[in-house]
PDB file of C-alpha atoms in Angstrom:
ATOM      1  CA  MET G   1     -34.873  25.300  16.445  1.00 45.00           C
ATOM      2  CA  GLY G   2     -32.554  28.136  17.295  1.00 44.00           C
ATOM      3  CA  ASN G   3     -32.067  30.121  20.500  1.00 49.00           C
ATOM      4  CA  GLN G   4     -35.584  30.692  21.750  1.00 77.00           C
ATOM      5  CA  GLU G   5     -38.081  29.875  24.438  1.00 91.00           C
ATOM      6  CA  PRO G   6     -38.447  26.139  25.091  1.00 96.00           C
ATOM      7  CA  ILE G   7     -41.287  24.252  23.457  1.00 96.00           C
ATOM      8  CA  ARG G   8     -43.798  23.151  26.085  1.00 96.00           C
ATOM      9  CA  VAL G   9     -46.583  20.597  25.776  1.00 96.00           C
ATOM     10  CA  GLU G  10     -48.896  19.582  28.603  1.00 96.00           C
ATOM     11  CA  ILE G  11     -51.588  16.936  28.710  1.00 95.00           C
ATOM     12  CA  SER G  12     -53.820  15.367  31.334  1.00 95.00           C
ATOM     13  CA  LEU G  13     -54.106  11.589  31.020  1.00 96.00           C
ATOM     14  CA  ASN G  14     -56.730   9.423  32.697  1.00 95.00           C
ATOM     15  CA  VAL G  15     -54.231   6.709  33.603  1.00 94.00           C
ATOM     16  CA  PRO G  16     -52.055   6.119  36.658  1.00 94.00           C
ATOM     17  CA  VAL G  17     -48.612   7.709  36.765  1.00 95.00           C
ATOM     18  CA  ASN G  18     -46.887   4.313  36.599  1.00 95.00           C
ATOM     19  CA  LYS G  19     -48.501   3.631  33.182  1.00 95.00           C
ATOM     20  CA  VAL G  20     -47.306   6.963  31.796  1.00 96.00           C
ATOM     21  CA  TRP G  21     -43.827   6.358  33.221  1.00 97.00           C
ATOM     22  CA  GLU G  22     -43.780   2.973  31.500  1.00 97.00           C
ATOM     23  CA  ALA G  23     -44.726   4.591  28.166  1.00 96.00           C
ATOM     24  CA  LEU G  24     -41.863   7.094  28.588  1.00 97.00           C
ATOM     25  CA  THR G  25     -39.187   4.616  29.674  1.00 98.00           C
ATOM     26  CA  ASN G  26     -39.995   1.119  28.366  1.00 98.00           C
ATOM     27  CA  VAL G  27     -38.369   0.751  24.959  1.00 97.00           C
ATOM     28  CA  THR G  28     -41.130  -1.531  23.640  1.00 97.00           C
ATOM     29  CA  GLN G  29     -43.791   1.060  24.457  1.00 96.00           C
ATOM     30  CA  MET G  30     -41.598   3.952  23.261  1.00 97.00           C
ATOM     31  CA  ARG G  31     -41.389   2.293  19.846  1.00 96.00           C
ATOM     32  CA  GLU G  32     -45.197   2.497  19.597  1.00 95.00           C
ATOM     33  CA  TRP G  33     -45.538   6.264  20.061  1.00 94.00           C
ATOM     34  CA  TYR G  34     -42.069   7.729  19.571  1.00 94.00           C
ATOM     35  CA  PHE G  35     -39.561   6.132  17.171  1.00 94.00           C
ATOM     36  CA  GLU G  36     -40.027   2.522  16.093  1.00 95.00           C
ATOM     37  CA  ASN G  37     -36.296   1.897  15.732  1.00 95.00           C
ATOM     38  CA  ILE G  38     -35.044   2.918  19.188  1.00 97.00           C
ATOM     39  CA  PRO G  39     -32.589   0.049  19.845  1.00 97.00           C
ATOM     40  CA  ALA G  40     -32.521   0.320  23.649  1.00 97.00           C
ATOM     41  CA  PHE G  41     -33.550   2.624  26.461  1.00 98.00           C
ATOM     42  CA  ILE G  42     -32.706   2.236  30.130  1.00 97.00           C
ATOM     43  CA  PRO G  43     -33.960   4.976  32.471  1.00 98.00           C
ATOM     44  CA  GLU G  44     -30.618   5.510  34.208  1.00 98.00           C
ATOM     45  CA  GLU G  45     -28.469   8.649  34.307  1.00 98.00           C
ATOM     46  CA  GLY G  46     -25.637   8.363  31.819  1.00 98.00           C
ATOM     47  CA  PHE G  47     -27.358   5.809  29.561  1.00 98.00           C
ATOM     48  CA  GLU G  48     -26.845   6.554  25.857  1.00 98.00           C
ATOM     49  CA  THR G  49     -28.607   5.266  22.778  1.00 98.00           C
ATOM     50  CA  LYS G  50     -28.168   5.945  19.082  1.00 98.00           C
ATOM     51  CA  PHE G  51     -30.455   5.338  16.124  1.00 97.00           C
ATOM     52  CA  GLU G  52     -31.110   6.597  12.613  1.00 96.00           C
ATOM     53  CA  VAL G  53     -34.220   8.384  11.355  1.00 94.00           C
ATOM     54  CA  LYS G  54     -34.699   9.238   7.687  1.00 92.00           C
ATOM     55  CA  ASN G  55     -36.839  12.082   6.416  1.00 90.00           C
ATOM     56  CA  GLY G  56     -36.814  12.125   2.646  1.00 89.00           C
ATOM     57  CA  GLU G  57     -33.180  12.410   1.577  1.00 91.00           C
ATOM     58  CA  ARG G  58     -31.944  13.558   5.002  1.00 93.00           C
ATOM     59  CA  ILE G  59     -30.661  11.223   7.687  1.00 95.00           C
ATOM     60  CA  PHE G  60     -30.774  12.180  11.362  1.00 96.00           C
ATOM     61  CA  THR G  61     -28.686   9.877  13.532  1.00 97.00           C
ATOM     62  CA  HIS G  62     -30.127  10.568  16.984  1.00 97.00           C
ATOM     63  CA  ILE G  63     -27.813  10.392  19.973  1.00 98.00           C
ATOM     64  CA  TRP G  64     -29.615  10.538  23.319  1.00 98.00           C
ATOM     65  CA  LYS G  65     -27.998  10.694  26.753  1.00 98.00           C
ATOM     66  CA  ILE G  66     -30.048  10.545  29.943  1.00 98.00           C
ATOM     67  CA  THR G  67     -29.144  13.377  32.303  1.00 98.00           C
ATOM     68  CA  GLU G  68     -31.690  13.003  35.130  1.00 98.00           C
ATOM     69  CA  VAL G  69     -34.066  10.344  36.408  1.00 98.00           C
ATOM     70  CA  ILE G  70     -36.515  10.626  39.290  1.00 98.00           C
ATOM     71  CA  PRO G  71     -38.624   7.463  38.927  1.00 98.00           C
ATOM     72  CA  PHE G  72     -42.308   8.127  38.205  1.00 97.00           C
ATOM     73  CA  LYS G  73     -41.697  11.907  38.345  1.00 98.00           C
ATOM     74  CA  LYS G  74     -39.090  13.111  35.855  1.00 98.00           C
ATOM     75  CA  ILE G  75     -36.755  11.996  33.095  1.00 98.00           C
ATOM     76  CA  SER G  76     -34.472  14.248  31.047  1.00 98.00           C
ATOM     77  CA  TYR G  77     -32.122  13.561  28.185  1.00 98.00           C
ATOM     78  CA  THR G  78     -30.019  15.453  25.705  1.00 98.00           C
ATOM     79  CA  TRP G  79     -30.324  14.790  22.008  1.00 95.00           C
ATOM     80  CA  LYS G  80     -28.039  15.613  19.165  1.00 97.00           C
ATOM     81  CA  PHE G  81     -27.391  14.337  15.671  1.00 97.00           C
ATOM     82  CA  GLU G  82     -24.221  12.935  14.113  1.00 97.00           C
ATOM     83  CA  GLU G  83     -24.810  14.793  10.867  1.00 97.00           C
ATOM     84  CA  TYR G  84     -25.555  18.269  12.269  1.00 97.00           C
ATOM     85  CA  PRO G  85     -24.269  20.609  14.965  1.00 97.00           C
ATOM     86  CA  GLY G  86     -26.531  21.510  17.869  1.00 96.00           C
ATOM     87  CA  GLU G  87     -27.898  19.950  21.027  1.00 97.00           C
ATOM     88  CA  GLY G  88     -31.262  19.890  22.754  1.00 96.00           C
ATOM     89  CA  LEU G  89     -32.715  18.773  26.045  1.00 98.00           C
ATOM     90  CA  SER G  90     -36.065  17.034  26.593  1.00 97.00           C
ATOM     91  CA  ILE G  91     -37.595  17.066  30.074  1.00 98.00           C
ATOM     92  CA  PHE G  92     -40.648  14.949  30.871  1.00 98.00           C
ATOM     93  CA  GLU G  93     -42.318  15.645  34.220  1.00 98.00           C
ATOM     94  CA  LEU G  94     -45.203  13.695  35.746  1.00 98.00           C
ATOM     95  CA  THR G  95     -47.564  14.627  38.549  1.00 97.00           C
ATOM     96  CA  ASN G  96     -50.563  12.766  39.886  1.00 93.00           C
ATOM     97  CA  GLU G  97     -53.679  14.902  40.373  1.00 83.00           C
ATOM     98  CA  ASN G  98     -57.182  13.610  41.141  1.00 81.00           C
ATOM     99  CA  ASN G  99     -56.509  10.112  39.754  1.00 81.00           C
ATOM    100  CA  THR G 100     -55.082  11.527  36.533  1.00 94.00           C
ATOM    101  CA  THR G 101     -51.505  12.036  35.430  1.00 97.00           C
ATOM    102  CA  GLN G 102     -50.299  15.431  34.287  1.00 97.00           C
ATOM    103  CA  LEU G 103     -47.521  15.116  31.725  1.00 97.00           C
ATOM    104  CA  LYS G 104     -45.397  18.181  31.025  1.00 97.00           C
ATOM    105  CA  LEU G 105     -42.800  18.127  28.291  1.00 97.00           C
ATOM    106  CA  GLU G 106     -40.222  20.851  27.825  1.00 97.00           C
ATOM    107  CA  SER G 107     -37.889  20.756  24.839  1.00 96.00           C
ATOM    108  CA  GLN G 108     -35.113  23.320  24.821  1.00 96.00           C
ATOM    109  CA  VAL G 109     -32.175  24.102  22.595  1.00 95.00           C
ATOM    110  CA  LEU G 110     -28.820  24.071  24.395  1.00 96.00           C
ATOM    111  CA  LYS G 111     -26.648  24.645  21.291  1.00 95.00           C
ATOM    112  CA  PRO G 112     -28.223  26.012  18.091  1.00 94.00           C
ATOM    113  CA  TYR G 113     -29.066  23.721  15.185  1.00 95.00           C
ATOM    114  CA  PRO G 114     -28.620  24.747  11.526  1.00 94.00           C
ATOM    115  CA  LYS G 115     -31.218  27.317  10.488  1.00 91.00           C
ATOM    116  CA  ASP G 116     -31.455  26.071   6.896  1.00 93.00           C
ATOM    117  CA  ILE G 117     -32.812  22.579   7.795  1.00 92.00           C
ATOM    118  CA  PRO G 118     -36.650  22.570   7.926  1.00 92.00           C
ATOM    119  CA  GLU G 119     -36.777  19.910  10.657  1.00 92.00           C
ATOM    120  CA  PHE G 120     -34.912  22.266  13.012  1.00 92.00           C
ATOM    121  CA  LYS G 121     -37.367  25.165  12.660  1.00 91.00           C
ATOM    122  CA  ARG G 122     -39.421  25.930  15.765  1.00 90.00           C
ATOM    123  CA  GLU G 123     -42.726  25.290  13.969  1.00 92.00           C
ATOM    124  CA  SER G 124     -41.551  21.796  13.025  1.00 90.00           C
ATOM    125  CA  GLY G 125     -40.531  21.046  16.611  1.00 91.00           C
ATOM    126  CA  GLU G 126     -43.814  22.347  18.017  1.00 92.00           C
ATOM    127  CA  ALA G 127     -45.882  20.279  15.583  1.00 92.00           C
ATOM    128  CA  ARG G 128     -43.782  17.158  16.152  1.00 90.00           C
ATOM    129  CA  TRP G 129     -43.961  17.304  19.964  1.00 92.00           C
ATOM    130  CA  ASP G 130     -47.654  18.163  19.955  1.00 90.00           C
ATOM    131  CA  TYR G 131     -48.350  15.165  17.717  1.00 89.00           C
ATOM    132  CA  LEU G 132     -46.164  12.775  19.714  1.00 90.00           C
ATOM    133  CA  ILE G 133     -47.455  13.767  23.149  1.00 89.00           C
ATOM    134  CA  LYS G 134     -51.115  14.113  22.264  1.00 82.00           C
TER     135      LYS G 134
END
């Protein structure tokens, strides 16, 4: 994912906002829909976590740092990888409308990732986020 427009995914969920917040911030629930090997996650600004994901022969050691938390409304964190240059930002925003929760995800590149790695191509990021969120 190089310099480009952010990836955006939106979904309407028929559950209360507190349940969606829990899915986004409770490490046990995050392991069910996100990455099963997230070691820890505390929704506090400055919290960092690190874990390894393998895709074929490639290893991606994720390093996340929480940059903003507004409980039940918004959580943002940067993500980078030990093995590759680049940095991204994920922003999850929640709103409550008519007894449903609107979840908006924005994933943006802050510093470009290598262009020759398939996992960093925009199409890969779009497909991955769409799958994870929906």
